[in-house]
Short mmCIF file of C-alpha atoms in Angstrom, two decimals:
data_model
loop_
_atom_site.label_atom_id
_atom_site.label_comp_id
_atom_site.label_asym_id
_atom_site.label_seq_id
_atom_site.Cartn_x
_atom_site.Cartn_y
_atom_site.Cartn_z
CA MET K 698 -14.89 -13.51 13.18
CA SER K 699 -17.28 -14.21 10.34
CA ASP K 700 -16.14 -16.21 7.36
CA THR K 701 -16.88 -13.34 4.96
CA ILE K 702 -16.45 -9.60 5.16
CA VAL K 703 -20.11 -9.20 4.18
CA GLU K 704 -21.22 -11.20 7.24
CA LEU K 705 -18.96 -9.06 9.42
CA VAL K 706 -20.46 -5.80 8.13
CA ALA K 707 -23.99 -7.17 8.50
CA ARG K 708 -23.43 -8.22 12.09
CA ALA K 709 -21.75 -4.94 13.05
CA GLY K 710 -24.61 -2.94 11.56
CA ALA K 711 -27.26 -5.06 13.29
CA THR K 712 -25.73 -5.36 16.76
CA ASP K 713 -24.70 -1.72 17.20
CA PRO K 714 -26.31 0.35 14.44
CA ASP K 715 -25.72 3.69 16.18
CA GLY K 716 -22.06 3.09 16.95
CA PRO K 717 -19.56 5.06 14.84
CA ALA K 718 -17.91 3.17 12.00
CA LEU K 719 -16.06 6.01 10.23
CA ILE K 720 -15.14 9.22 12.06
CA PHE K 721 -13.64 11.66 9.55
CA GLU K 722 -11.33 14.43 10.67
CA ASP K 723 -13.66 17.12 9.32
CA GLY K 724 -16.55 16.04 11.55
CA LEU K 725 -18.48 13.63 9.32
CA THR K 726 -19.39 10.48 11.25
CA VAL K 727 -20.99 7.46 9.62
CA SER K 728 -22.59 4.90 11.91
CA ARG K 729 -22.36 1.14 11.47
CA GLY K 730 -26.04 0.98 10.63
CA GLU K 731 -25.79 3.69 7.98
CA LEU K 732 -22.69 2.10 6.43
CA LEU K 733 -24.54 -1.21 6.16
CA ALA K 734 -27.71 0.37 4.74
CA ARG K 735 -25.83 2.32 2.09
CA ALA K 736 -23.80 -0.73 1.09
CA GLU K 737 -26.97 -2.83 0.80
CA ARG K 738 -28.65 -0.20 -1.38
CA PHE K 739 -25.67 0.09 -3.71
CA ALA K 740 -25.39 -3.71 -3.86
CA GLY K 741 -29.01 -3.75 -5.00
CA TYR K 742 -27.89 -1.73 -8.00
CA LEU K 743 -24.65 -3.63 -8.65
CA ARG K 744 -26.32 -7.05 -8.80
CA GLY K 745 -27.86 -5.98 -12.10
CA VAL K 746 -24.53 -4.75 -13.42
CA VAL K 747 -21.78 -7.06 -12.16
CA ARG K 748 -21.68 -10.84 -12.39
CA PRO K 749 -19.81 -12.97 -9.81
CA GLY K 750 -16.09 -12.93 -10.46
CA GLU K 751 -16.14 -9.73 -12.53
CA MET K 752 -13.88 -6.82 -11.66
CA VAL K 753 -15.04 -3.45 -10.34
CA ALA K 754 -12.41 -0.69 -10.31
CA ALA K 755 -12.67 2.25 -7.92
CA MET K 756 -10.69 5.47 -7.93
CA MET K 757 -11.51 8.07 -5.31
CA ALA K 758 -10.13 9.84 -2.28
CA ASN K 759 -10.75 8.88 1.36
CA ARG K 760 -14.53 9.06 1.51
CA THR K 761 -17.34 6.83 2.76
CA GLU K 762 -18.39 5.75 -0.72
CA PHE K 763 -15.11 3.89 -1.21
CA MET K 764 -15.95 1.46 1.59
CA VAL K 765 -19.62 1.31 0.55
CA ALA K 766 -18.53 0.30 -2.95
CA TRP K 767 -16.12 -2.33 -1.61
CA PHE K 768 -18.69 -4.04 0.59
CA ALA K 769 -21.37 -3.89 -2.10
CA THR K 770 -19.01 -5.38 -4.68
CA ALA K 771 -18.15 -8.26 -2.36
CA ALA K 772 -21.84 -8.86 -1.63
CA VAL K 773 -22.65 -9.44 -5.33
CA GLY K 774 -19.59 -11.66 -5.77
CA GLY K 775 -17.56 -9.08 -7.64
CA VAL K 776 -13.88 -8.30 -7.19
CA PHE K 777 -12.80 -4.84 -6.04
CA VAL K 778 -9.76 -3.23 -7.70
CA ALA K 779 -8.64 -0.09 -5.88
CA LEU K 780 -6.74 2.54 -7.87
CA ASN K 781 -4.47 5.30 -6.61
CA PRO K 782 -6.31 8.60 -7.26
CA GLU K 783 -2.94 10.04 -8.32
CA ALA K 784 -2.21 7.30 -10.85
CA GLY K 785 -0.99 8.47 -14.23
CA ASP K 786 -2.68 7.43 -17.45
CA HIS K 787 -0.05 4.73 -17.99
CA ASP K 788 -0.81 3.19 -14.58
CA LEU K 789 -4.55 3.56 -14.97
CA THR K 790 -4.66 1.95 -18.41
CA HIS K 791 -2.51 -0.97 -17.29
CA VAL K 792 -4.64 -1.80 -14.26
CA LEU K 793 -7.95 -1.50 -16.09
CA THR K 794 -6.84 -3.57 -19.08
CA ASP K 795 -4.99 -6.20 -17.04
CA SER K 796 -7.89 -6.68 -14.65
CA GLY K 797 -10.52 -6.54 -17.37
CA ALA K 798 -12.67 -4.32 -15.14
CA VAL K 799 -16.28 -4.14 -16.32
CA ALA K 800 -17.27 -1.25 -14.06
CA PHE K 801 -15.49 1.87 -12.87
CA ILE K 802 -16.49 3.92 -9.83
CA GLY K 803 -14.96 7.36 -9.39
CA ASP K 804 -15.52 11.01 -8.67
CA GLY K 805 -15.99 13.59 -11.40
CA ASP K 806 -12.28 14.08 -12.07
CA ALA K 807 -11.70 10.34 -12.34
CA ILE K 808 -14.63 9.88 -14.72
CA ALA K 809 -13.33 12.73 -16.89
CA ARG K 810 -9.88 11.16 -17.04
CA LEU K 811 -11.41 7.82 -17.94
CA ALA K 812 -13.12 9.37 -20.96
CA ARG K 813 -9.71 10.01 -22.52
CA LEU K 814 -8.87 6.32 -22.34
CA ASP K 815 -12.17 4.79 -23.51
CA SER K 816 -10.76 3.50 -26.78
CA GLU K 817 -8.20 1.42 -24.86
CA LEU K 818 -10.73 -0.17 -22.46
CA PRO K 819 -13.02 -2.51 -24.44
CA ALA K 820 -14.10 -4.53 -21.37
CA LEU K 821 -15.42 -1.51 -19.46
CA ARG K 822 -19.20 -1.25 -19.76
CA GLU K 823 -20.33 0.73 -16.70
CA ARG K 824 -19.11 4.09 -15.42
CA ILE K 825 -20.45 5.12 -12.03
CA ALA K 826 -19.90 8.75 -11.04
CA VAL K 827 -19.68 9.48 -7.32
CA ALA K 828 -21.49 12.76 -6.66
CA ASP K 829 -20.80 15.41 -4.04
CA GLY K 830 -22.69 15.20 -0.76
CA GLU K 831 -20.87 12.48 1.13
CA PRO K 832 -21.94 9.94 2.31
CA GLY K 833 -24.71 10.01 -0.31
CA GLY K 834 -22.50 10.17 -3.38
CA LEU K 835 -23.87 6.84 -4.66
CA ASP K 836 -27.53 7.50 -3.91
CA ALA K 837 -28.34 7.85 -7.60
CA TYR K 838 -27.35 4.21 -8.02
CA SER K 839 -29.53 2.66 -5.34
CA GLY K 840 -31.26 -0.47 -6.56
CA ALA K 841 -35.01 -0.95 -6.61
CA GLU K 842 -34.54 -3.39 -3.74
CA PRO K 843 -31.55 -3.34 -1.37
CA LEU K 844 -29.53 -6.55 -1.24
CA THR K 845 -29.78 -7.73 2.37
CA PHE K 846 -26.32 -8.74 3.58
CA ALA K 847 -27.45 -10.95 6.46
CA GLY K 848 -27.69 -14.56 5.38
CA LEU K 849 -26.02 -14.15 1.97
CA ASP K 850 -24.52 -17.45 0.85
CA LEU K 851 -21.00 -16.41 -0.17
CA ASP K 852 -17.94 -18.61 -0.58
CA PRO K 853 -15.23 -17.58 1.96
CA ALA K 854 -12.64 -18.61 -0.65
CA ALA K 855 -14.06 -16.20 -3.26
CA ILE K 856 -11.72 -13.41 -4.34
CA THR K 857 -12.74 -10.04 -2.90
CA ASN K 858 -9.90 -7.75 -3.99
CA VAL K 859 -7.06 -7.40 -6.45
CA TYR K 860 -4.20 -5.16 -5.31
CA TYR K 861 -1.64 -4.14 -7.87
CA THR K 862 1.80 -4.44 -6.35
CA SER K 863 5.17 -3.68 -7.86
CA GLY K 864 7.22 -6.76 -8.63
CA THR K 865 10.79 -7.30 -9.68
CA THR K 866 10.30 -6.41 -13.34
CA GLY K 867 7.71 -4.87 -15.60
CA ALA K 868 4.34 -3.43 -14.74
CA PRO K 869 2.60 -4.09 -11.38
CA LYS K 870 0.94 -7.48 -10.84
CA GLY K 871 -2.56 -7.99 -9.49
CA CYS K 872 -2.44 -9.76 -6.13
CA MET K 873 -5.71 -11.64 -5.48
CA VAL K 874 -7.02 -12.03 -1.91
CA ASP K 875 -10.18 -13.64 -0.56
CA HIS K 876 -12.54 -13.30 2.42
CA ARG K 877 -10.33 -15.59 4.53
CA TYR K 878 -7.34 -13.30 4.02
CA TRP K 879 -9.22 -10.49 5.74
CA ARG K 880 -10.37 -12.79 8.54
CA ARG K 881 -6.75 -13.67 9.29
CA LEU K 882 -5.65 -10.04 9.35
CA VAL K 883 -8.43 -9.01 11.73
CA ASP K 884 -7.97 -12.00 14.02
CA GLY K 885 -4.20 -11.48 14.11
CA TYR K 886 -4.45 -7.80 15.03
CA ARG K 887 -7.03 -8.37 17.74
CA HIS K 888 -5.09 -11.27 19.23
CA GLU K 889 -1.76 -9.41 19.32
CA ARG K 890 -2.85 -5.89 20.18
CA GLY K 891 -6.19 -6.16 21.90
CA LEU K 892 -8.92 -3.59 21.67
CA GLU K 893 -10.83 -2.17 24.62
CA THR K 894 -14.16 -0.40 24.93
CA GLY K 895 -13.57 3.21 23.99
CA ASP K 896 -10.55 2.54 21.80
CA ARG K 897 -10.20 4.40 18.53
CA ILE K 898 -7.79 3.52 15.72
CA LEU K 899 -6.32 6.19 13.46
CA CYS K 900 -6.30 5.66 9.70
CA CYS K 901 -3.91 8.19 8.15
CA LEU K 902 -3.34 6.27 4.90
CA LYS K 903 -5.08 6.43 1.56
CA PHE K 904 -8.01 4.05 1.20
CA PHE K 905 -6.62 2.36 -1.92
CA TYR K 906 -4.00 0.64 0.27
CA ASN K 907 -5.06 -2.60 1.91
CA ASP K 908 -4.28 -1.28 5.41
CA PRO K 909 -7.34 1.00 5.80
CA SER K 910 -9.57 -1.93 4.80
CA TRP K 911 -8.35 -4.25 7.53
CA GLN K 912 -8.39 -1.34 9.97
CA LEU K 913 -12.08 -0.75 9.25
CA LEU K 914 -12.95 -4.45 9.44
CA THR K 915 -11.08 -4.75 12.73
CA SER K 916 -12.87 -1.76 14.24
CA LEU K 917 -16.27 -3.06 13.08
CA GLU K 918 -15.60 -6.50 14.53
CA ALA K 919 -14.30 -5.09 17.83
CA GLY K 920 -16.98 -2.44 18.21
CA VAL K 921 -14.60 0.53 18.21
CA GLY K 922 -14.35 3.58 15.94
CA LEU K 923 -11.99 4.25 13.03
CA VAL K 924 -10.81 7.85 12.85
CA VAL K 925 -9.94 8.81 9.26
CA MET K 926 -7.70 11.55 7.94
CA ARG K 927 -8.72 12.68 4.46
CA ARG K 928 -5.01 12.60 3.67
CA PHE K 929 -1.90 12.50 5.81
CA SER K 930 -0.69 15.89 7.04
CA VAL K 931 2.10 16.67 9.48
CA SER K 932 0.44 19.91 10.58
CA ARG K 933 -2.94 18.27 11.27
CA PHE K 934 -1.81 14.89 12.58
CA TRP K 935 -1.69 15.48 16.33
CA ARG K 936 -4.74 17.74 16.24
CA VAL K 937 -6.76 14.93 14.67
CA VAL K 938 -5.38 12.44 17.21
CA ASN K 939 -6.32 14.68 20.13
CA ASP K 940 -9.68 15.93 18.92
CA ASN K 941 -10.91 12.39 18.21
CA ASP K 942 -9.52 10.56 21.26
CA VAL K 943 -7.36 8.21 19.19
CA THR K 944 -5.78 5.43 21.26
CA GLN K 945 -3.89 3.38 18.64
CA LEU K 946 -1.69 4.49 15.74
CA PHE K 947 -0.57 2.58 12.65
CA THR K 948 1.97 4.21 10.33
CA ILE K 949 4.20 3.26 7.43
CA GLY K 950 7.14 4.60 5.47
CA SER K 951 8.41 8.05 6.31
CA ILE K 952 5.49 9.17 8.49
CA PRO K 953 7.48 9.12 11.77
CA ALA K 954 10.41 10.95 10.17
CA LEU K 955 8.07 13.61 8.80
CA LEU K 956 6.39 14.07 12.18
CA LEU K 957 9.74 14.33 13.93
CA SER K 958 10.84 17.01 11.45
CA ALA K 959 8.10 19.34 12.71
CA PRO K 960 8.62 21.59 15.76
CA PRO K 961 7.47 20.00 19.04
CA SER K 962 3.99 20.93 20.24
CA GLU K 963 1.89 20.36 23.35
CA LEU K 964 -0.49 18.17 21.33
CA GLU K 965 2.24 15.55 20.93
CA ARG K 966 1.98 14.71 24.63
CA SER K 967 -1.66 15.53 25.47
CA HIS K 968 -3.13 12.58 23.54
CA ARG K 969 -4.67 9.30 24.78
CA VAL K 970 -2.64 7.03 22.49
CA ARG K 971 -1.58 3.83 24.24
CA TYR K 972 0.91 2.71 21.57
CA GLY K 973 1.91 3.07 17.96
CA ILE K 974 2.75 0.46 15.33
CA GLN K 975 5.13 1.30 12.49
CA VAL K 976 6.07 -0.90 9.55
CA ALA K 977 9.87 -1.06 9.53
CA ILE K 978 10.87 1.36 12.27
CA ASP K 979 14.10 3.24 11.63
CA ALA K 980 16.28 2.10 14.53
CA ALA K 981 17.96 5.52 14.65
CA LEU K 982 14.59 7.24 15.21
CA HIS K 983 12.96 4.67 17.50
CA ARG K 984 14.04 6.12 20.84
CA GLU K 985 13.21 9.66 19.76
CA MET K 986 9.73 8.52 18.73
CA THR K 987 8.97 6.97 22.11
CA ASP K 988 10.51 9.76 24.18
CA ARG K 989 9.10 12.69 22.24
CA TRP K 990 5.56 11.32 21.93
CA GLY K 991 5.38 9.58 25.29
CA MET K 992 4.28 6.11 24.20
CA PRO K 993 5.80 2.82 23.02
CA TRP K 994 6.22 2.02 19.33
CA THR K 995 6.45 -1.53 18.03
CA ASP K 996 7.71 -2.83 14.72
CA THR K 997 5.88 -5.07 12.27
CA TYR K 998 6.50 -6.70 8.88
CA GLY K 999 4.27 -8.03 6.17
CA LEU K 1000 3.46 -7.87 2.49
CA THR K 1001 0.30 -7.25 0.53
CA GLU K 1002 0.51 -10.85 -0.65
CA THR K 1003 0.73 -12.30 2.86
CA GLY K 1004 -0.64 -9.86 5.38
CA GLY K 1005 1.21 -9.61 8.69
CA LEU K 1006 4.07 -12.04 9.28
CA ILE K 1007 6.42 -10.70 11.94
CA ALA K 1008 5.77 -8.31 14.82
CA THR K 1009 7.13 -7.17 18.17
CA PRO K 1010 4.73 -7.95 21.04
CA LEU K 1011 3.71 -4.90 23.04
CA ALA K 1012 5.23 -6.42 26.18
CA ASP K 1013 8.67 -6.27 24.51
CA ALA K 1014 8.35 -2.73 23.16
CA GLU K 1015 10.75 -1.05 25.58
CA ARG K 1016 13.35 -3.83 25.38
CA MET K 1017 13.41 -3.68 21.57
CA THR K 1018 13.35 0.11 21.21
CA GLY K 1019 16.25 1.14 18.99
CA SER K 1020 17.45 -2.43 18.47
CA GLY K 1021 16.61 -2.64 14.76
CA ILE K 1022 14.93 -5.97 15.49
CA MET K 1023 11.60 -6.36 13.71
CA GLY K 1024 9.97 -8.98 15.90
CA THR K 1025 9.07 -12.66 16.02
CA ALA K 1026 6.96 -14.68 13.62
CA ARG K 1027 3.24 -14.69 14.32
CA THR K 1028 1.81 -17.90 15.74
CA ASP K 1029 0.30 -19.05 12.43
CA VAL K 1030 3.43 -18.30 10.38
CA GLU K 1031 6.20 -20.77 9.51
CA THR K 1032 9.52 -19.25 8.39
CA ARG K 1033 12.71 -20.34 6.64
CA LEU K 1034 15.82 -18.37 5.80
CA LEU K 1035 17.49 -19.82 2.72
CA ALA K 1036 20.84 -19.26 1.05
CA GLU K 1037 21.18 -18.82 -2.71
CA ASP K 1038 21.59 -22.59 -3.14
CA GLY K 1039 18.32 -23.28 -1.33
CA SER K 1040 19.89 -24.54 1.88
CA GLU K 1041 18.62 -23.30 5.22
CA VAL K 1042 20.99 -20.90 6.97
CA PRO K 1043 21.81 -21.11 10.69
CA ALA K 1044 20.82 -18.49 13.25
CA GLY K 1045 22.69 -15.24 12.86
CA THR K 1046 23.37 -15.77 9.14
CA PRO K 1047 21.61 -13.69 6.47
CA GLY K 1048 19.18 -15.48 4.19
CA GLU K 1049 16.13 -14.87 2.04
CA LEU K 1050 12.88 -15.14 3.98
CA PHE K 1051 10.35 -17.78 2.90
CA VAL K 1052 7.07 -18.03 4.78
CA ARG K 1053 4.07 -20.34 4.94
CA ALA K 1054 0.81 -19.18 6.48
CA PRO K 1055 -2.90 -19.83 6.03
CA PHE K 1056 -4.98 -17.65 3.72
CA ILE K 1057 -2.26 -15.64 2.03
CA MET K 1058 -2.85 -14.43 -1.52
CA SER K 1059 -4.63 -16.65 -4.02
CA GLY K 1060 -2.10 -15.81 -6.72
CA TYR K 1061 -1.34 -13.09 -9.25
CA LEU K 1062 -4.12 -12.30 -11.69
CA ASN K 1063 -3.42 -13.60 -15.20
CA ARG K 1064 0.13 -14.57 -14.23
CA PRO K 1065 0.43 -18.28 -13.39
CA GLU K 1066 4.19 -18.21 -13.99
CA ALA K 1067 4.69 -15.35 -11.54
CA THR K 1068 2.46 -17.14 -9.02
CA ALA K 1069 4.47 -20.36 -9.34
CA GLU K 1070 7.68 -18.40 -8.91
CA ALA K 1071 6.37 -16.77 -5.72
CA VAL K 1072 4.65 -19.77 -4.08
CA ASP K 1073 6.01 -23.33 -4.34
CA PRO K 1074 3.76 -26.42 -4.43
CA ASP K 1075 4.10 -26.81 -0.66
CA GLY K 1076 2.78 -23.31 -0.01
CA TRP K 1077 6.06 -21.56 0.81
CA PHE K 1078 5.99 -17.91 -0.29
CA ARG K 1079 9.22 -16.28 -1.40
CA THR K 1080 9.35 -12.76 0.05
CA GLY K 1081 12.48 -11.61 -1.78
CA ASP K 1082 13.66 -9.98 1.46
CA LEU K 1083 16.90 -10.68 3.28
CA MET K 1084 16.78 -11.21 7.03
CA GLN K 1085 18.63 -12.87 9.83
CA VAL K 1086 17.15 -14.48 12.92
CA ASP K 1087 18.73 -15.12 16.30
CA ALA K 1088 18.50 -18.27 18.37
CA ASP K 1089 15.35 -16.99 20.11
CA GLY K 1090 13.46 -16.31 16.88
CA TRP K 1091 13.87 -12.52 16.64
CA PHE K 1092 14.17 -11.26 13.07
CA THR K 1093 16.24 -8.37 11.74
CA PHE K 1094 15.51 -6.98 8.28
CA LEU K 1095 18.62 -6.57 6.12
CA GLY K 1096 17.38 -5.51 2.71
CA ARG K 1097 15.43 -6.52 -0.39
CA LYS K 1098 16.43 -8.73 -3.23
CA LYS K 1099 13.54 -7.48 -5.35
CA ASP K 1100 14.22 -4.89 -7.97
CA ILE K 1101 12.08 -2.21 -6.41
CA VAL K 1102 12.51 1.18 -4.85
CA ARG K 1103 10.64 1.64 -1.59
CA ARG K 1104 9.95 5.34 -1.38
CA ALA K 1105 8.02 6.62 1.66
CA GLY K 1106 6.32 3.26 2.13
CA GLU K 1107 5.46 2.82 -1.56
CA ASN K 1108 6.89 -0.04 -3.62
CA ILE K 1109 7.92 1.30 -7.03
CA SER K 1110 8.66 -1.15 -9.82
CA ALA K 1111 11.95 -0.24 -11.48
CA GLY K 1112 10.79 -1.95 -14.66
CA GLU K 1113 7.66 0.18 -14.90
CA VAL K 1114 9.60 3.45 -14.61
CA GLU K 1115 12.19 2.18 -17.09
CA GLU K 1116 9.45 1.33 -19.57
CA VAL K 1117 8.10 4.88 -19.45
CA LEU K 1118 11.56 6.45 -19.81
CA ARG K 1119 12.34 4.21 -22.78
CA SER K 1120 9.22 5.50 -24.50
CA HIS K 1121 10.84 8.94 -24.85
CA PRO K 1122 12.44 9.43 -28.28
CA ALA K 1123 15.73 10.61 -26.77
CA VAL K 1124 16.21 7.41 -24.75
CA ILE K 1125 17.63 4.10 -25.87
CA ASP K 1126 17.51 2.35 -22.51
CA ALA K 1127 17.10 3.10 -18.82
CA ALA K 1128 17.97 1.47 -15.52
CA VAL K 1129 16.32 2.50 -12.26
CA VAL K 1130 17.96 1.83 -8.89
CA PRO K 1131 17.28 2.95 -5.31
CA VAL K 1132 19.42 5.47 -3.49
CA ALA K 1133 19.26 6.31 0.19
CA ASP K 1134 17.17 9.21 1.44
CA THR K 1135 16.94 10.25 5.10
CA LEU K 1136 13.32 11.40 4.85
CA ARG K 1137 11.74 8.89 2.45
CA GLY K 1138 13.94 5.85 3.03
CA GLU K 1139 14.80 5.51 -0.64
CA GLU K 1140 14.55 7.67 -3.75
CA VAL K 1141 14.44 6.83 -7.45
CA LEU K 1142 17.66 7.22 -9.43
CA ALA K 1143 17.36 6.66 -13.17
CA HIS K 1144 20.41 5.91 -15.31
CA VAL K 1145 19.46 6.93 -18.84
CA TYR K 1146 21.27 5.78 -21.99
CA LEU K 1147 20.69 8.49 -24.57
CA ALA K 1148 20.32 8.23 -28.32
CA PRO K 1149 23.41 9.69 -30.07
CA GLU K 1150 21.65 12.80 -31.31
CA ALA K 1151 20.28 13.52 -27.85
CA ALA K 1152 23.65 12.95 -26.19
CA ALA K 1153 25.23 15.40 -28.65
CA ALA K 1154 22.67 18.10 -27.93
CA GLY K 1155 23.94 21.11 -26.13
CA ASP K 1156 21.20 21.74 -23.56
CA LEU K 1157 21.21 18.62 -21.38
CA ASP K 1158 19.45 20.39 -18.51
CA ALA K 1159 16.46 21.01 -20.77
CA LEU K 1160 16.52 17.34 -21.74
CA ARG K 1161 16.54 16.30 -18.09
CA VAL K 1162 13.49 18.45 -17.42
CA ALA K 1163 11.80 16.99 -20.49
CA LEU K 1164 12.43 13.44 -19.29
CA VAL K 1165 10.99 14.21 -15.85
CA ASP K 1166 7.94 15.86 -17.43
CA HIS K 1167 7.51 12.84 -19.71
CA ALA K 1168 7.51 10.53 -16.68
CA ALA K 1169 5.21 12.82 -14.67
CA GLU K 1170 2.59 12.70 -17.43
CA ARG K 1171 2.49 8.89 -17.35
CA LEU K 1172 3.24 7.82 -13.80
CA ALA K 1173 1.95 8.53 -10.33
CA LYS K 1174 3.79 11.39 -8.66
CA HIS K 1175 5.77 9.18 -6.27
CA LYS K 1176 7.21 7.11 -9.15
CA VAL K 1177 8.78 10.01 -11.05
CA PRO K 1178 12.61 9.80 -10.76
CA ARG K 1179 14.16 12.37 -8.49
CA TYR K 1180 17.71 11.80 -9.73
CA LEU K 1181 18.98 11.36 -13.30
CA LEU K 1182 22.34 10.25 -14.63
CA LEU K 1183 22.64 10.61 -18.40
CA ARG K 1184 25.10 8.48 -20.36
CA ALA K 1185 26.20 8.33 -23.97
CA GLU K 1186 27.54 4.76 -23.81
CA ASP K 1187 25.65 1.49 -23.39
CA PHE K 1188 25.18 -0.14 -20.01
CA PRO K 1189 27.22 -3.08 -18.76
CA ARG K 1190 25.07 -6.13 -19.51
CA THR K 1191 24.59 -9.72 -18.40
CA PRO K 1192 24.87 -12.66 -20.83
CA SER K 1193 21.10 -12.42 -21.32
CA MET K 1194 21.57 -8.77 -22.39
CA ARG K 1195 19.95 -7.35 -19.30
CA VAL K 1196 21.49 -4.31 -17.66
CA ALA K 1197 23.96 -5.37 -14.98
CA LYS K 1198 22.50 -3.06 -12.35
CA GLN K 1199 24.88 -4.25 -9.68
CA GLN K 1200 27.64 -2.48 -11.61
CA LEU K 1201 25.83 0.87 -11.59
CA PRO K 1202 26.13 3.48 -8.83
CA ARG K 1203 23.42 2.94 -6.24
CA GLY K 1204 22.95 3.15 -2.47
CA GLU K 1205 24.32 6.66 -1.99
CA VAL K 1206 23.41 9.48 -4.34
CA PRO K 1207 26.25 9.94 -6.86
CA ALA K 1208 27.86 13.36 -6.70
CA ASP K 1209 27.19 14.00 -10.39
CA ALA K 1210 23.50 13.02 -10.30
CA TRP K 1211 21.01 15.69 -11.38
CA ASP K 1212 18.42 16.36 -8.67
CA ARG K 1213 15.02 17.57 -9.92
CA GLU K 1214 14.05 18.88 -6.48
CA ALA K 1215 17.21 21.00 -6.29
CA ALA K 1216 16.65 22.17 -9.87
CA SER K 1217 13.06 23.15 -9.04
CA ALA K 1218 14.19 25.05 -5.95
CA GLY K 1219 16.78 26.87 -8.04
CA SER K 1220 14.17 27.84 -10.61
CA ALA K 1221 11.89 29.13 -7.86
CA ARG K 1222 14.65 31.41 -6.61
#
């Protein structure tokens, strides 16, 4: 593979210009040559707007212009910061101010939302509106001369992307990755899974994740097509798979559980899919997945900061079905399982996973302390996840030490949600913990310490609704707490005056927790 993603795109567009790069579920197909040409034209514009190392934020749905903007940004030496189109104003402001983005690319709705925040974004100097008429939504910003990708002298160690990931406390941190990071992901996938002439990979995730980006790069490098859903849908999933001759699936979070919840259909077994890959397969669903859909499913594990780390080889798919075992470490990954005192634990004993691999993240933007905490001087990355490994090197995932809720594949920072809840005048403090959910893996439970006057108020149900509305106005939809427990007394605290969360109900949903989904259903009736 090329050293830079720009070289990869240039070669794919030159060697097979008519081959499909993006095949959207609604019939739009963009060839490799067209993708390259549009990226070169937009790069011609960006080189007069963005200096090397400057941040370019993008906020849009799954459409061609997202990938065009990414490649063009990399070509001019800029850094691409992808935003969730459903991000609340709190999230949006944090990412744009923390990254210091100088340019913002978005559709009409995103540009309109940005206008409300202008006074809080002094670094932002360019707003680029993506028009209707995909894939030509950036045509108005074509440069006088396209920037030819072939032969560009770019540093493979240059940062290409910043992904904001939820950490243990506070607002999300910006994880910086470079060209070499993408090379490793593409090489790893192709080595482990193989791609044949005529293969097609399904992308059913939102483009602002890092997974669709490596999926596209992999398909360009291998000369196969990437089939794209505009957004995930249970009702459309198997129709898209069948109509577009998909041969490989990649899913995360609760996607398999959601698909299994639908009535069986003929389309589930009439496809050409050779296998599926799921991040963290639910052992209880694994056998049903393979039997109902007629193909093997293999597990995999990785983080935004590291890319793929552990996976089950396809040859072992049947043997590992339903075992709960995640896989073995990839060939370029070193692993350690450490106890709390830093000693290495023996096989079969739980420990925190530390990994060392080439071309993982380059650090957290503007956070040297957080970077030093995550990666030691010898290059060992602390995952914060508990695992155990057997004598043959097979890993089983046991849980997370990080203070996050993982809801339907999304990492939600407890600290970020707590910060928003504390900003409500009725709240003194808040503590967010995960609780189990059969469909989404985990849900958000917020323990809320009320101000005395609020606790004495008679209508607590109205207050609960007000707190949820307050969070919904400031956070992405998936971060809004589902469950609330109100309290009139202070939390148990550690010597450093932090909430002692381990003493709060968590794991299972407490019987007295208020459920906003149940309340909404009751209101509807």
